[in-house]
Amino acid sequence: AQRVTQPEKLLSVFKGAPVELKCNYSYSGSPELFWYVQYSRQRLQLLLRHISRESIKGFTADLNKGETSFHLKKPFAQEEDSAMYYCALSSSGGSNYKLTFGKGTLLTVNP
Amino acid sequence: DTGVSQNPRHKITKRGQNVTFRCDPISEHNRLYWYRQTLGQGPEFLTYFQNEAQLEKSRLLSDRFSAERPKGSFSTLEIQRTEQGDSAMYLCASSFAIGGFRNTIYFGEGSWLTVV
Protein backbone atom coordinates (compact mmCIF):
# COMPACT_ATOMS: atom_id res chain seq x y z
CA ALA A 1 0.00 0.00 0.00
CA GLN A 2 1.16 3.52 -0.68
CA ARG A 3 1.71 6.08 2.01
CA VAL A 4 2.79 9.72 2.08
CA THR A 5 4.35 11.20 5.19
CA GLN A 6 4.75 14.88 5.91
CA PRO A 7 6.54 14.97 9.25
CA GLU A 8 5.86 18.62 10.04
CA LYS A 9 2.33 19.78 10.74
CA LEU A 10 3.49 23.36 11.18
CA LEU A 11 6.44 25.26 9.76
CA SER A 12 7.18 28.88 10.50
CA VAL A 13 9.89 30.93 8.80
CA PHE A 14 10.71 34.57 8.31
CA LYS A 15 10.34 36.36 5.00
CA GLY A 16 13.46 35.92 2.90
CA ALA A 17 14.54 32.75 4.67
CA PRO A 18 14.86 29.42 2.84
CA VAL A 19 12.07 26.97 3.33
CA GLU A 20 11.91 23.20 2.91
CA LEU A 21 8.74 21.19 3.36
CA LYS A 22 9.50 17.52 3.78
CA CYS A 23 7.68 14.67 2.09
CA ASN A 24 8.52 10.98 2.20
CA TYR A 25 6.62 8.26 0.45
CA SER A 26 6.23 4.54 0.51
CA TYR A 27 5.34 2.80 -2.72
CA SER A 28 6.63 -0.35 -4.36
CA GLY A 29 6.19 0.76 -7.95
CA SER A 30 7.18 3.83 -9.91
CA PRO A 31 5.35 6.75 -8.35
CA GLU A 32 4.33 10.11 -9.63
CA LEU A 33 4.61 12.81 -6.99
CA PHE A 34 2.84 16.13 -6.66
CA TRP A 35 2.66 19.11 -4.38
CA TYR A 36 -0.75 20.71 -3.88
CA VAL A 37 -1.30 24.03 -2.12
CA GLN A 38 -4.33 25.53 -0.43
CA TYR A 39 -4.26 29.24 0.30
CA SER A 40 -6.61 30.69 2.87
CA ARG A 41 -10.22 30.51 1.70
CA GLN A 42 -9.23 29.00 -1.63
CA ARG A 43 -9.53 25.58 -3.14
CA LEU A 44 -6.83 22.97 -3.32
CA GLN A 45 -4.69 23.48 -6.40
CA LEU A 46 -1.74 21.80 -8.03
CA LEU A 47 1.56 23.52 -7.37
CA LEU A 48 3.94 21.23 -9.19
CA ARG A 49 4.56 17.65 -10.29
CA HIS A 50 7.86 15.87 -10.37
CA ILE A 51 7.76 14.88 -14.03
CA SER A 52 7.53 18.51 -15.10
CA ARG A 53 10.81 19.42 -13.43
CA GLU A 54 9.70 23.02 -13.34
CA SER A 55 9.82 25.83 -10.84
CA ILE A 56 6.48 27.31 -9.85
CA LYS A 57 6.35 30.51 -7.78
CA GLY A 58 10.01 29.89 -6.98
CA PHE A 59 9.33 26.42 -5.58
CA THR A 60 11.15 23.32 -6.76
CA ALA A 61 10.96 19.68 -5.74
CA ASP A 62 13.22 16.81 -6.71
CA LEU A 63 12.21 13.21 -6.56
CA ASN A 64 14.85 11.19 -4.72
CA LYS A 65 14.02 7.54 -5.25
CA GLY A 66 16.89 6.35 -3.06
CA GLU A 67 15.56 8.27 -0.08
CA THR A 68 11.92 8.00 -1.23
CA SER A 69 11.55 11.73 -0.74
CA PHE A 70 10.04 14.65 -2.62
CA HIS A 71 10.86 17.69 -0.54
CA LEU A 72 9.56 21.11 -1.59
CA LYS A 73 12.06 23.95 -1.47
CA LYS A 74 12.19 27.67 -1.97
CA PRO A 75 15.34 29.73 -1.40
CA PHE A 76 13.59 32.92 -0.27
CA ALA A 77 10.15 32.63 1.30
CA GLN A 78 7.53 35.33 0.74
CA GLU A 79 4.57 36.19 2.95
CA GLU A 80 2.19 35.14 0.18
CA ASP A 81 3.60 31.61 0.40
CA SER A 82 1.76 31.14 3.68
CA ALA A 83 -0.62 28.26 3.02
CA MET A 84 -1.32 24.59 3.60
CA TYR A 85 0.86 22.32 1.49
CA TYR A 86 0.03 18.72 0.68
CA CYS A 87 2.32 16.18 -0.88
CA ALA A 88 0.52 13.55 -2.97
CA LEU A 89 1.38 10.35 -4.77
CA SER A 90 -0.29 8.80 -7.77
CA SER A 91 -0.05 5.06 -8.07
CA SER A 92 -2.01 4.64 -11.23
CA GLY A 93 0.78 4.50 -13.75
CA GLY A 94 0.45 8.04 -14.92
CA SER A 95 -3.28 8.29 -15.39
CA ASN A 96 -3.47 10.05 -12.06
CA TYR A 97 -6.92 9.07 -11.01
CA LYS A 98 -6.16 8.17 -7.43
CA LEU A 99 -4.05 10.45 -5.32
CA THR A 100 -2.78 9.52 -1.88
CA PHE A 101 -2.21 12.66 0.16
CA GLY A 102 -0.08 13.37 3.18
CA LYS A 103 -1.59 15.13 6.18
CA GLY A 104 -0.24 18.48 5.09
CA THR A 105 2.12 21.12 6.43
CA LEU A 106 0.90 24.58 7.36
CA LEU A 107 3.54 27.06 6.31
CA THR A 108 3.56 30.48 7.90
CA VAL A 109 5.91 33.12 6.56
CA ASN A 110 6.35 35.92 9.05
CA PRO A 111 7.22 39.49 8.02
CA ASP B 1 -15.75 31.05 -12.16
CA THR B 2 -15.64 28.03 -14.48
CA GLY B 3 -14.01 25.74 -11.98
CA VAL B 4 -15.47 22.71 -10.24
CA SER B 5 -18.64 23.73 -8.47
CA GLN B 6 -20.07 22.03 -5.38
CA ASN B 7 -23.24 22.58 -3.43
CA PRO B 8 -24.34 22.96 -0.82
CA ARG B 9 -21.15 24.38 0.62
CA HIS B 10 -22.25 23.64 4.15
CA LYS B 11 -24.76 21.18 5.52
CA ILE B 12 -25.76 20.51 9.11
CA THR B 13 -27.92 17.49 9.59
CA LYS B 14 -29.19 15.31 12.38
CA ARG B 15 -27.87 11.84 12.83
CA GLY B 16 -29.89 9.37 10.83
CA GLN B 17 -30.92 11.80 8.11
CA ASN B 18 -29.93 11.47 4.47
CA VAL B 19 -27.88 14.11 2.69
CA THR B 20 -26.96 14.66 -0.93
CA PHE B 21 -24.14 16.71 -2.39
CA ARG B 22 -23.89 17.82 -5.96
CA CYS B 23 -20.79 18.41 -8.03
CA ASP B 24 -20.56 20.13 -11.41
CA PRO B 25 -17.19 19.44 -12.98
CA ILE B 26 -15.31 21.64 -15.39
CA SER B 27 -17.04 21.45 -18.74
CA GLU B 28 -15.89 18.55 -20.92
CA HIS B 29 -13.88 16.92 -18.17
CA ASN B 30 -14.51 13.22 -18.52
CA ARG B 31 -13.21 12.20 -15.10
CA LEU B 32 -14.83 13.08 -11.83
CA TYR B 33 -13.57 12.22 -8.36
CA TRP B 34 -14.86 12.35 -4.83
CA TYR B 35 -12.54 12.73 -1.86
CA ARG B 36 -13.20 13.15 1.84
CA GLN B 37 -11.16 15.27 4.19
CA THR B 38 -11.37 15.35 7.97
CA LEU B 39 -9.67 17.83 10.28
CA GLY B 40 -5.92 17.41 10.38
CA GLN B 41 -5.88 14.95 7.50
CA GLY B 42 -5.22 15.20 3.81
CA PRO B 43 -7.95 14.34 1.30
CA GLU B 44 -8.78 10.64 1.03
CA PHE B 45 -9.95 9.07 -2.22
CA LEU B 46 -13.53 7.80 -2.23
CA THR B 47 -14.45 7.05 -5.82
CA TYR B 48 -14.08 8.15 -9.40
CA PHE B 49 -16.01 8.15 -12.66
CA GLN B 50 -14.87 8.00 -16.23
CA ASN B 51 -17.80 9.60 -18.02
CA GLU B 52 -20.85 7.92 -16.43
CA ALA B 53 -19.06 4.74 -15.35
CA GLN B 54 -18.00 4.43 -11.73
CA LEU B 55 -14.67 2.67 -12.08
CA GLU B 56 -13.38 2.40 -8.55
CA LYS B 57 -14.69 2.73 -5.02
CA SER B 58 -12.57 2.98 -1.93
CA ARG B 59 -13.27 0.75 1.06
CA LEU B 60 -14.02 4.04 2.83
CA LEU B 61 -17.22 4.19 0.82
CA SER B 62 -19.56 2.16 2.99
CA ASP B 63 -22.95 0.83 1.85
CA ARG B 64 -24.55 4.02 3.15
CA PHE B 65 -22.72 6.02 0.51
CA SER B 66 -23.72 6.11 -3.12
CA ALA B 67 -22.37 8.22 -5.94
CA GLU B 68 -23.81 8.68 -9.37
CA ARG B 69 -22.96 10.49 -12.55
CA PRO B 70 -25.94 9.64 -14.70
CA LYS B 71 -25.16 11.54 -17.88
CA GLY B 72 -21.44 11.85 -17.52
CA SER B 73 -21.71 15.46 -16.45
CA PHE B 74 -22.67 16.41 -12.87
CA SER B 75 -22.41 13.95 -10.03
CA THR B 76 -24.21 13.40 -6.73
CA LEU B 77 -22.92 11.86 -3.55
CA GLU B 78 -25.62 10.64 -1.19
CA ILE B 79 -25.08 9.56 2.38
CA GLN B 80 -27.91 7.63 3.96
CA ARG B 81 -28.55 7.35 7.70
CA THR B 82 -25.75 9.77 8.52
CA GLU B 83 -23.52 9.14 11.50
CA GLN B 84 -21.36 11.57 13.43
CA GLY B 85 -18.28 9.97 11.90
CA ASP B 86 -19.47 11.18 8.49
CA SER B 87 -18.74 14.76 9.50
CA ALA B 88 -16.09 15.91 7.04
CA MET B 89 -15.37 18.00 3.99
CA TYR B 90 -16.43 16.24 0.80
CA LEU B 91 -14.29 17.32 -2.11
CA CYS B 92 -15.14 16.87 -5.75
CA ALA B 93 -12.54 17.10 -8.47
CA SER B 94 -12.41 16.66 -12.21
CA SER B 95 -9.92 16.19 -15.00
CA PHE B 96 -9.69 15.51 -18.69
CA ALA B 97 -7.92 12.24 -19.32
CA ILE B 98 -7.28 10.51 -22.61
CA GLY B 99 -4.90 7.63 -23.12
CA GLY B 100 -1.71 8.08 -21.15
CA PHE B 101 -2.00 11.86 -21.05
CA ARG B 102 -0.93 13.10 -17.66
CA ASN B 103 -3.99 15.08 -16.72
CA THR B 104 -4.25 17.70 -14.00
CA ILE B 105 -6.90 17.19 -11.35
CA TYR B 106 -8.86 20.32 -10.41
CA PHE B 107 -10.64 20.48 -7.08
CA GLY B 108 -13.82 22.17 -6.00
CA GLU B 109 -14.16 24.19 -2.82
CA GLY B 110 -15.76 21.31 -1.00
CA SER B 111 -18.98 20.66 0.88
CA TRP B 112 -18.76 20.70 4.66
CA LEU B 113 -20.96 18.17 6.42
CA THR B 114 -21.66 18.36 10.13
CA VAL B 115 -23.74 15.59 11.66
CA VAL B 116 -25.19 16.46 15.06
mmCIF file of C-alpha atoms in Angstrom:
data_model
loop_
_atom_site.group_PDB
_atom_site.id
_atom_site.type_symbol
_atom_site.label_atom_id
_atom_site.label_comp_id
_atom_site.label_asym_id
_atom_site.label_seq_id
_atom_site.Cartn_x
_atom_site.Cartn_y
_atom_site.Cartn_z
ATOM 1 C CA ALA A 1 0.000 0.000 0.000
ATOM 2 C CA GLN A 2 1.163 3.515 -0.682
ATOM 3 C CA ARG A 3 1.711 6.082 2.005
ATOM 4 C CA VAL A 4 2.795 9.719 2.082
ATOM 5 C CA THR A 5 4.354 11.199 5.190
ATOM 6 C CA GLN A 6 4.749 14.875 5.906
ATOM 7 C CA PRO A 7 6.538 14.965 9.245
ATOM 8 C CA GLU A 8 5.862 18.621 10.044
ATOM 9 C CA LYS A 9 2.330 19.776 10.743
ATOM 10 C CA LEU A 10 3.489 23.363 11.176
ATOM 11 C CA LEU A 11 6.442 25.259 9.755
ATOM 12 C CA SER A 12 7.176 28.876 10.496
ATOM 13 C CA VAL A 13 9.889 30.929 8.800
ATOM 14 C CA PHE A 14 10.709 34.573 8.307
ATOM 15 C CA LYS A 15 10.343 36.362 5.000
ATOM 16 C CA GLY A 16 13.457 35.920 2.901
ATOM 17 C CA ALA A 17 14.543 32.746 4.670
ATOM 18 C CA PRO A 18 14.865 29.425 2.842
ATOM 19 C CA VAL A 19 12.070 26.971 3.326
ATOM 20 C CA GLU A 20 11.909 23.205 2.914
ATOM 21 C CA LEU A 21 8.744 21.192 3.359
ATOM 22 C CA LYS A 22 9.497 17.520 3.777
ATOM 23 C CA CYS A 23 7.684 14.665 2.085
ATOM 24 C CA ASN A 24 8.519 10.980 2.203
ATOM 25 C CA TYR A 25 6.617 8.258 0.452
ATOM 26 C CA SER A 26 6.225 4.536 0.514
ATOM 27 C CA TYR A 27 5.342 2.802 -2.723
ATOM 28 C CA SER A 28 6.626 -0.346 -4.356
ATOM 29 C CA GLY A 29 6.187 0.755 -7.953
ATOM 30 C CA SER A 30 7.183 3.828 -9.905
ATOM 31 C CA PRO A 31 5.346 6.748 -8.353
ATOM 32 C CA GLU A 32 4.334 10.114 -9.634
ATOM 33 C CA LEU A 33 4.612 12.812 -6.987
ATOM 34 C CA PHE A 34 2.836 16.129 -6.655
ATOM 35 C CA TRP A 35 2.660 19.114 -4.382
ATOM 36 C CA TYR A 36 -0.752 20.712 -3.880
ATOM 37 C CA VAL A 37 -1.299 24.027 -2.117
ATOM 38 C CA GLN A 38 -4.329 25.527 -0.426
ATOM 39 C CA TYR A 39 -4.256 29.239 0.297
ATOM 40 C CA SER A 40 -6.610 30.689 2.873
ATOM 41 C CA ARG A 41 -10.224 30.511 1.704
ATOM 42 C CA GLN A 42 -9.231 29.002 -1.626
ATOM 43 C CA ARG A 43 -9.534 25.583 -3.141
ATOM 44 C CA LEU A 44 -6.828 22.973 -3.319
ATOM 45 C CA GLN A 45 -4.686 23.485 -6.398
ATOM 46 C CA LEU A 46 -1.744 21.804 -8.031
ATOM 47 C CA LEU A 47 1.561 23.525 -7.371
ATOM 48 C CA LEU A 48 3.942 21.232 -9.194
ATOM 49 C CA ARG A 49 4.557 17.648 -10.289
ATOM 50 C CA HIS A 50 7.863 15.870 -10.374
ATOM 51 C CA ILE A 51 7.758 14.877 -14.027
ATOM 52 C CA SER A 52 7.528 18.509 -15.105
ATOM 53 C CA ARG A 53 10.807 19.421 -13.425
ATOM 54 C CA GLU A 54 9.698 23.022 -13.345
ATOM 55 C CA SER A 55 9.823 25.834 -10.841
ATOM 56 C CA ILE A 56 6.481 27.315 -9.851
ATOM 57 C CA LYS A 57 6.353 30.507 -7.784
ATOM 58 C CA GLY A 58 10.006 29.886 -6.984
ATOM 59 C CA PHE A 59 9.334 26.422 -5.576
ATOM 60 C CA THR A 60 11.145 23.316 -6.760
ATOM 61 C CA ALA A 61 10.961 19.685 -5.738
ATOM 62 C CA ASP A 62 13.216 16.811 -6.711
ATOM 63 C CA LEU A 63 12.213 13.207 -6.559
ATOM 64 C CA ASN A 64 14.852 11.185 -4.718
ATOM 65 C CA LYS A 65 14.022 7.538 -5.249
ATOM 66 C CA GLY A 66 16.888 6.349 -3.065
ATOM 67 C CA GLU A 67 15.564 8.268 -0.078
ATOM 68 C CA THR A 68 11.916 7.999 -1.233
ATOM 69 C CA SER A 69 11.547 11.730 -0.744
ATOM 70 C CA PHE A 70 10.042 14.648 -2.615
ATOM 71 C CA HIS A 71 10.860 17.692 -0.539
ATOM 72 C CA LEU A 72 9.559 21.114 -1.590
ATOM 73 C CA LYS A 73 12.064 23.953 -1.471
ATOM 74 C CA LYS A 74 12.190 27.670 -1.974
ATOM 75 C CA PRO A 75 15.339 29.729 -1.396
ATOM 76 C CA PHE A 76 13.593 32.925 -0.265
ATOM 77 C CA ALA A 77 10.154 32.628 1.296
ATOM 78 C CA GLN A 78 7.529 35.329 0.745
ATOM 79 C CA GLU A 79 4.565 36.189 2.953
ATOM 80 C CA GLU A 80 2.192 35.139 0.178
ATOM 81 C CA ASP A 81 3.602 31.613 0.405
ATOM 82 C CA SER A 82 1.756 31.138 3.677
ATOM 83 C CA ALA A 83 -0.623 28.259 3.019
ATOM 84 C CA MET A 84 -1.321 24.590 3.602
ATOM 85 C CA TYR A 85 0.865 22.322 1.487
ATOM 86 C CA TYR A 86 0.027 18.716 0.676
ATOM 87 C CA CYS A 87 2.316 16.177 -0.880
ATOM 88 C CA ALA A 88 0.525 13.553 -2.965
ATOM 89 C CA LEU A 89 1.381 10.352 -4.770
ATOM 90 C CA SER A 90 -0.288 8.803 -7.767
ATOM 91 C CA SER A 91 -0.050 5.061 -8.069
ATOM 92 C CA SER A 92 -2.015 4.645 -11.232
ATOM 93 C CA GLY A 93 0.777 4.496 -13.751
ATOM 94 C CA GLY A 94 0.446 8.038 -14.922
ATOM 95 C CA SER A 95 -3.284 8.287 -15.388
ATOM 96 C CA ASN A 96 -3.470 10.054 -12.057
ATOM 97 C CA TYR A 97 -6.923 9.075 -11.006
ATOM 98 C CA LYS A 98 -6.159 8.171 -7.430
ATOM 99 C CA LEU A 99 -4.052 10.447 -5.323
ATOM 100 C CA THR A 100 -2.779 9.523 -1.880
ATOM 101 C CA PHE A 101 -2.205 12.662 0.162
ATOM 102 C CA GLY A 102 -0.079 13.374 3.183
ATOM 103 C CA LYS A 103 -1.587 15.127 6.181
ATOM 104 C CA GLY A 104 -0.245 18.476 5.089
ATOM 105 C CA THR A 105 2.116 21.120 6.431
ATOM 106 C CA LEU A 106 0.901 24.578 7.358
ATOM 107 C CA LEU A 107 3.543 27.061 6.307
ATOM 108 C CA THR A 108 3.559 30.479 7.899
ATOM 109 C CA VAL A 109 5.906 33.119 6.558
ATOM 110 C CA ASN A 110 6.355 35.923 9.052
ATOM 111 C CA PRO A 111 7.216 39.492 8.020
ATOM 112 C CA ASP B 1 -15.746 31.049 -12.161
ATOM 113 C CA THR B 2 -15.642 28.032 -14.481
ATOM 114 C CA GLY B 3 -14.009 25.740 -11.976
ATOM 115 C CA VAL B 4 -15.467 22.710 -10.242
ATOM 116 C CA SER B 5 -18.640 23.730 -8.467
ATOM 117 C CA GLN B 6 -20.065 22.031 -5.378
ATOM 118 C CA ASN B 7 -23.245 22.578 -3.426
ATOM 119 C CA PRO B 8 -24.338 22.957 -0.822
ATOM 120 C CA ARG B 9 -21.154 24.383 0.617
ATOM 121 C CA HIS B 10 -22.255 23.640 4.150
ATOM 122 C CA LYS B 11 -24.764 21.185 5.522
ATOM 123 C CA ILE B 12 -25.755 20.514 9.108
ATOM 124 C CA THR B 13 -27.916 17.486 9.585
ATOM 125 C CA LYS B 14 -29.192 15.314 12.385
ATOM 126 C CA ARG B 15 -27.867 11.836 12.831
ATOM 127 C CA GLY B 16 -29.888 9.367 10.827
ATOM 128 C CA GLN B 17 -30.922 11.800 8.110
ATOM 129 C CA ASN B 18 -29.934 11.466 4.468
ATOM 130 C CA VAL B 19 -27.878 14.110 2.692
ATOM 131 C CA THR B 20 -26.957 14.657 -0.928
ATOM 132 C CA PHE B 21 -24.143 16.707 -2.391
ATOM 133 C CA ARG B 22 -23.890 17.820 -5.962
ATOM 134 C CA CYS B 23 -20.788 18.412 -8.035
ATOM 135 C CA ASP B 24 -20.563 20.129 -11.405
ATOM 136 C CA PRO B 25 -17.187 19.441 -12.978
ATOM 137 C CA ILE B 26 -15.311 21.636 -15.394
ATOM 138 C CA SER B 27 -17.037 21.450 -18.736
ATOM 139 C CA GLU B 28 -15.889 18.553 -20.919
ATOM 140 C CA HIS B 29 -13.878 16.922 -18.168
ATOM 141 C CA ASN B 30 -14.505 13.218 -18.524
ATOM 142 C CA ARG B 31 -13.211 12.197 -15.100
ATOM 143 C CA LEU B 32 -14.834 13.083 -11.827
ATOM 144 C CA TYR B 33 -13.566 12.222 -8.365
ATOM 145 C CA TRP B 34 -14.863 12.350 -4.829
ATOM 146 C CA TYR B 35 -12.545 12.727 -1.862
ATOM 147 C CA ARG B 36 -13.199 13.150 1.836
ATOM 148 C CA GLN B 37 -11.160 15.269 4.191
ATOM 149 C CA THR B 38 -11.373 15.354 7.967
ATOM 150 C CA LEU B 39 -9.668 17.835 10.277
ATOM 151 C CA GLY B 40 -5.915 17.405 10.382
ATOM 152 C CA GLN B 41 -5.882 14.954 7.498
ATOM 153 C CA GLY B 42 -5.218 15.196 3.807
ATOM 154 C CA PRO B 43 -7.946 14.339 1.299
ATOM 155 C CA GLU B 44 -8.783 10.640 1.033
ATOM 156 C CA PHE B 45 -9.950 9.065 -2.216
ATOM 157 C CA LEU B 46 -13.528 7.795 -2.228
ATOM 158 C CA THR B 47 -14.454 7.046 -5.816
ATOM 159 C CA TYR B 48 -14.084 8.151 -9.402
ATOM 160 C CA PHE B 49 -16.009 8.154 -12.659
ATOM 161 C CA GLN B 50 -14.868 7.996 -16.231
ATOM 162 C CA ASN B 51 -17.799 9.603 -18.016
ATOM 163 C CA GLU B 52 -20.849 7.921 -16.431
ATOM 164 C CA ALA B 53 -19.063 4.740 -15.349
ATOM 165 C CA GLN B 54 -17.998 4.434 -11.730
ATOM 166 C CA LEU B 55 -14.667 2.671 -12.085
ATOM 167 C CA GLU B 56 -13.378 2.396 -8.547
ATOM 168 C CA LYS B 57 -14.690 2.733 -5.022
ATOM 169 C CA SER B 58 -12.571 2.976 -1.928
ATOM 170 C CA ARG B 59 -13.265 0.751 1.057
ATOM 171 C CA LEU B 60 -14.019 4.041 2.834
ATOM 172 C CA LEU B 61 -17.224 4.195 0.821
ATOM 173 C CA SER B 62 -19.562 2.155 2.985
ATOM 174 C CA ASP B 63 -22.947 0.832 1.854
ATOM 175 C CA ARG B 64 -24.549 4.015 3.153
ATOM 176 C CA PHE B 65 -22.715 6.022 0.506
ATOM 177 C CA SER B 66 -23.723 6.111 -3.120
ATOM 178 C CA ALA B 67 -22.372 8.224 -5.939
ATOM 179 C CA GLU B 68 -23.814 8.679 -9.372
ATOM 180 C CA ARG B 69 -22.955 10.488 -12.551
ATOM 181 C CA PRO B 70 -25.943 9.640 -14.699
ATOM 182 C CA LYS B 71 -25.162 11.538 -17.878
ATOM 183 C CA GLY B 72 -21.444 11.852 -17.523
ATOM 184 C CA SER B 73 -21.706 15.460 -16.452
ATOM 185 C CA PHE B 74 -22.666 16.409 -12.874
ATOM 186 C CA SER B 75 -22.413 13.946 -10.029
ATOM 187 C CA THR B 76 -24.212 13.402 -6.733
ATOM 188 C CA LEU B 77 -22.925 11.856 -3.548
ATOM 189 C CA GLU B 78 -25.624 10.635 -1.192
ATOM 190 C CA ILE B 79 -25.079 9.559 2.385
ATOM 191 C CA GLN B 80 -27.912 7.632 3.964
ATOM 192 C CA ARG B 81 -28.547 7.347 7.704
ATOM 193 C CA THR B 82 -25.753 9.772 8.516
ATOM 194 C CA GLU B 83 -23.516 9.135 11.498
ATOM 195 C CA GLN B 84 -21.358 11.568 13.426
ATOM 196 C CA GLY B 85 -18.278 9.972 11.900
ATOM 197 C CA ASP B 86 -19.467 11.177 8.493
ATOM 198 C CA SER B 87 -18.743 14.764 9.496
ATOM 199 C CA ALA B 88 -16.088 15.907 7.042
ATOM 200 C CA MET B 89 -15.371 17.997 3.991
ATOM 201 C CA TYR B 90 -16.431 16.238 0.800
ATOM 202 C CA LEU B 91 -14.295 17.321 -2.112
ATOM 203 C CA CYS B 92 -15.142 16.868 -5.749
ATOM 204 C CA ALA B 93 -12.540 17.102 -8.469
ATOM 205 C CA SER B 94 -12.413 16.655 -12.213
ATOM 206 C CA SER B 95 -9.922 16.194 -15.004
ATOM 207 C CA PHE B 96 -9.694 15.515 -18.685
ATOM 208 C CA ALA B 97 -7.918 12.240 -19.322
ATOM 209 C CA ILE B 98 -7.281 10.514 -22.606
ATOM 210 C CA GLY B 99 -4.901 7.630 -23.122
ATOM 211 C CA GLY B 100 -1.713 8.080 -21.147
ATOM 212 C CA PHE B 101 -2.002 11.863 -21.049
ATOM 213 C CA ARG B 102 -0.927 13.100 -17.658
ATOM 214 C CA ASN B 103 -3.990 15.081 -16.718
ATOM 215 C CA THR B 104 -4.245 17.697 -13.999
ATOM 216 C CA ILE B 105 -6.899 17.191 -11.351
ATOM 217 C CA TYR B 106 -8.862 20.324 -10.412
ATOM 218 C CA PHE B 107 -10.636 20.476 -7.084
ATOM 219 C CA GLY B 108 -13.821 22.172 -6.002
ATOM 220 C CA GLU B 109 -14.161 24.188 -2.816
ATOM 221 C CA GLY B 110 -15.762 21.309 -1.002
ATOM 222 C CA SER B 111 -18.977 20.659 0.882
ATOM 223 C CA TRP B 112 -18.762 20.697 4.658
ATOM 224 C CA LEU B 113 -20.965 18.171 6.422
ATOM 225 C CA THR B 114 -21.664 18.362 10.129
ATOM 226 C CA VAL B 115 -23.735 15.587 11.658
ATOM 227 C CA VAL B 116 -25.194 16.460 15.063
#
